[in-house]
Amino acid sequence: MMIRGQGLVFSNTAVAELTRQAAIGGTPGLTHIDLVHGGCEEFTIRLKPGHLFGVPVARLDGITVYAPASQVTNLAGLNIDYQDDLDGGSFRIIQKQGMRCCACGSAFSWLRNN
């Protein structure tokens, strides 16, 4: 099941991990997402516990996700999952039509018509 919020879609495992990280970080119920320019593709997602700044972009099963207002358009439409493996876990973007994702799973570019 995916949980949707203002164009962002999170898997149940992503929501559970966001909730866990926020509680451990001392900010239960609050998470911040932003996009860093560069890396393998145009943007790399970054998720941190707490409300650093920005506007609420999703309310997910008891946790509110905040993002910079200037990035809301580029965040809209992302599907985010959390995968745990032997190296630890990571949030990963699920690729869909209109975007290109790096094999790392956390970097993407929106494909635009030129």
mmCIF file of C-alpha atoms in Angstrom:
data_model
loop_
_atom_site.group_PDB
_atom_site.id
_atom_site.type_symbol
_atom_site.label_atom_id
_atom_site.label_comp_id
_atom_site.label_asym_id
_atom_site.label_seq_id
_atom_site.Cartn_x
_atom_site.Cartn_y
_atom_site.Cartn_z
ATOM 1 C CA MET A 1 0.000 0.000 0.000
ATOM 2 C CA MET A 2 1.202 3.497 -0.808
ATOM 3 C CA ILE A 3 0.292 6.572 1.224
ATOM 4 C CA ARG A 4 -0.150 9.767 -0.757
ATOM 5 C CA GLY A 5 0.411 13.357 0.313
ATOM 6 C CA GLN A 6 0.444 16.418 -2.002
ATOM 7 C CA GLY A 7 1.847 14.489 -4.941
ATOM 8 C CA LEU A 8 4.360 12.541 -2.845
ATOM 9 C CA VAL A 9 3.685 8.836 -2.422
ATOM 10 C CA PHE A 10 5.312 6.788 0.359
ATOM 11 C CA SER A 11 5.264 3.016 0.808
ATOM 12 C CA ASN A 12 4.243 1.591 4.179
ATOM 13 C CA THR A 13 7.861 0.599 4.835
ATOM 14 C CA ALA A 14 9.002 4.179 4.109
ATOM 15 C CA VAL A 15 6.409 5.594 6.524
ATOM 16 C CA ALA A 16 7.438 3.105 9.218
ATOM 17 C CA GLU A 17 11.112 4.050 8.816
ATOM 18 C CA LEU A 18 10.359 7.794 8.825
ATOM 19 C CA THR A 19 8.389 7.305 12.045
ATOM 20 C CA ARG A 20 11.220 5.286 13.614
ATOM 21 C CA GLN A 21 13.916 7.804 12.634
ATOM 22 C CA ALA A 22 11.874 10.767 13.886
ATOM 23 C CA ALA A 23 11.309 9.070 17.248
ATOM 24 C CA ILE A 24 15.000 8.188 17.627
ATOM 25 C CA GLY A 25 15.971 11.716 16.543
ATOM 26 C CA GLY A 26 13.863 13.190 19.342
ATOM 27 C CA THR A 27 11.301 14.744 16.992
ATOM 28 C CA PRO A 28 8.417 12.265 16.915
ATOM 29 C CA GLY A 29 5.947 12.973 14.139
ATOM 30 C CA LEU A 30 8.217 15.352 12.180
ATOM 31 C CA THR A 31 10.373 14.727 9.086
ATOM 32 C CA HIS A 32 12.008 16.994 6.540
ATOM 33 C CA ILE A 33 12.617 16.150 2.863
ATOM 34 C CA ASP A 34 14.602 18.222 0.428
ATOM 35 C CA LEU A 35 16.394 17.902 -2.882
ATOM 36 C CA VAL A 36 20.116 18.423 -3.270
ATOM 37 C CA HIS A 37 21.321 19.408 -6.741
ATOM 38 C CA GLY A 38 23.927 17.134 -8.243
ATOM 39 C CA GLY A 39 25.042 13.620 -7.635
ATOM 40 C CA CYS A 40 24.284 10.858 -10.126
ATOM 41 C CA GLU A 41 21.321 12.768 -11.582
ATOM 42 C CA GLU A 42 19.844 16.268 -11.360
ATOM 43 C CA PHE A 43 18.473 15.799 -7.814
ATOM 44 C CA THR A 44 19.216 13.603 -4.812
ATOM 45 C CA ILE A 45 16.585 13.194 -2.091
ATOM 46 C CA ARG A 46 17.539 13.838 1.518
ATOM 47 C CA LEU A 47 15.299 12.909 4.450
ATOM 48 C CA LYS A 48 16.042 14.045 8.015
ATOM 49 C CA PRO A 49 14.109 13.794 11.269
ATOM 50 C CA GLY A 50 12.564 17.031 12.495
ATOM 51 C CA HIS A 51 11.017 20.167 11.046
ATOM 52 C CA LEU A 52 13.992 22.119 9.748
ATOM 53 C CA PHE A 53 12.004 24.612 7.666
ATOM 54 C CA GLY A 54 9.456 24.698 4.872
ATOM 55 C CA VAL A 55 5.849 23.829 4.316
ATOM 56 C CA PRO A 56 3.978 20.613 5.124
ATOM 57 C CA VAL A 57 3.793 18.417 2.017
ATOM 58 C CA ALA A 58 2.434 15.159 3.443
ATOM 59 C CA ARG A 59 0.696 13.780 6.515
ATOM 60 C CA LEU A 60 1.428 10.075 6.786
ATOM 61 C CA ASP A 61 0.067 7.864 9.533
ATOM 62 C CA GLY A 62 1.028 10.239 12.349
ATOM 63 C CA ILE A 63 4.048 11.908 10.775
ATOM 64 C CA THR A 64 4.165 15.255 8.965
ATOM 65 C CA VAL A 65 6.697 15.707 6.166
ATOM 66 C CA TYR A 66 8.001 19.237 5.524
ATOM 67 C CA ALA A 67 9.872 20.532 2.464
ATOM 68 C CA PRO A 68 11.199 23.840 1.160
ATOM 69 C CA ALA A 69 8.361 25.662 -0.617
ATOM 70 C CA SER A 70 10.620 26.208 -3.629
ATOM 71 C CA GLN A 71 10.998 22.426 -4.105
ATOM 72 C CA VAL A 72 7.370 21.314 -3.876
ATOM 73 C CA THR A 73 6.969 21.170 -7.673
ATOM 74 C CA ASN A 74 9.996 18.887 -8.119
ATOM 75 C CA LEU A 75 8.902 16.665 -5.223
ATOM 76 C CA ALA A 76 5.379 16.214 -6.605
ATOM 77 C CA GLY A 77 4.956 12.830 -8.217
ATOM 78 C CA LEU A 78 7.773 11.029 -6.416
ATOM 79 C CA ASN A 79 7.118 7.507 -5.140
ATOM 80 C CA ILE A 80 9.416 6.783 -2.204
ATOM 81 C CA ASP A 81 10.120 3.372 -0.714
ATOM 82 C CA TYR A 82 12.445 2.164 2.032
ATOM 83 C CA GLN A 83 14.521 -0.954 1.513
ATOM 84 C CA ASP A 84 16.560 -2.639 4.200
ATOM 85 C CA ASP A 85 19.515 -4.777 3.161
ATOM 86 C CA LEU A 86 22.810 -6.138 4.509
ATOM 87 C CA ASP A 87 24.519 -2.760 4.067
ATOM 88 C CA GLY A 88 21.779 -0.995 6.024
ATOM 89 C CA GLY A 89 18.683 0.621 4.664
ATOM 90 C CA SER A 90 17.931 3.475 2.343
ATOM 91 C CA PHE A 91 15.064 5.483 0.969
ATOM 92 C CA ARG A 92 14.700 4.878 -2.746
ATOM 93 C CA ILE A 93 12.716 6.463 -5.513
ATOM 94 C CA ILE A 94 10.511 4.142 -7.516
ATOM 95 C CA GLN A 95 11.049 5.049 -11.153
ATOM 96 C CA LYS A 96 8.041 5.893 -13.264
ATOM 97 C CA GLN A 97 7.331 7.355 -16.673
ATOM 98 C CA GLY A 98 8.737 10.847 -17.161
ATOM 99 C CA MET A 99 11.763 10.389 -14.938
ATOM 100 C CA ARG A 100 15.196 8.806 -14.926
ATOM 101 C CA CYS A 101 16.626 7.286 -11.745
ATOM 102 C CA CYS A 102 20.180 6.351 -10.894
ATOM 103 C CA ALA A 103 20.934 2.787 -9.803
ATOM 104 C CA CYS A 104 21.637 4.145 -6.294
ATOM 105 C CA GLY A 105 17.888 4.770 -5.991
ATOM 106 C CA SER A 106 18.101 8.178 -4.354
ATOM 107 C CA ALA A 107 18.968 10.357 -7.364
ATOM 108 C CA PHE A 108 16.638 11.270 -10.219
ATOM 109 C CA SER A 109 15.963 13.672 -13.062
ATOM 110 C CA TRP A 110 12.633 14.685 -14.508
ATOM 111 C CA LEU A 111 12.621 14.204 -18.279
ATOM 112 C CA ARG A 112 11.545 17.359 -20.013
ATOM 113 C CA ASN A 113 10.624 17.961 -23.631
ATOM 114 C CA ASN A 114 13.121 20.326 -25.206
#
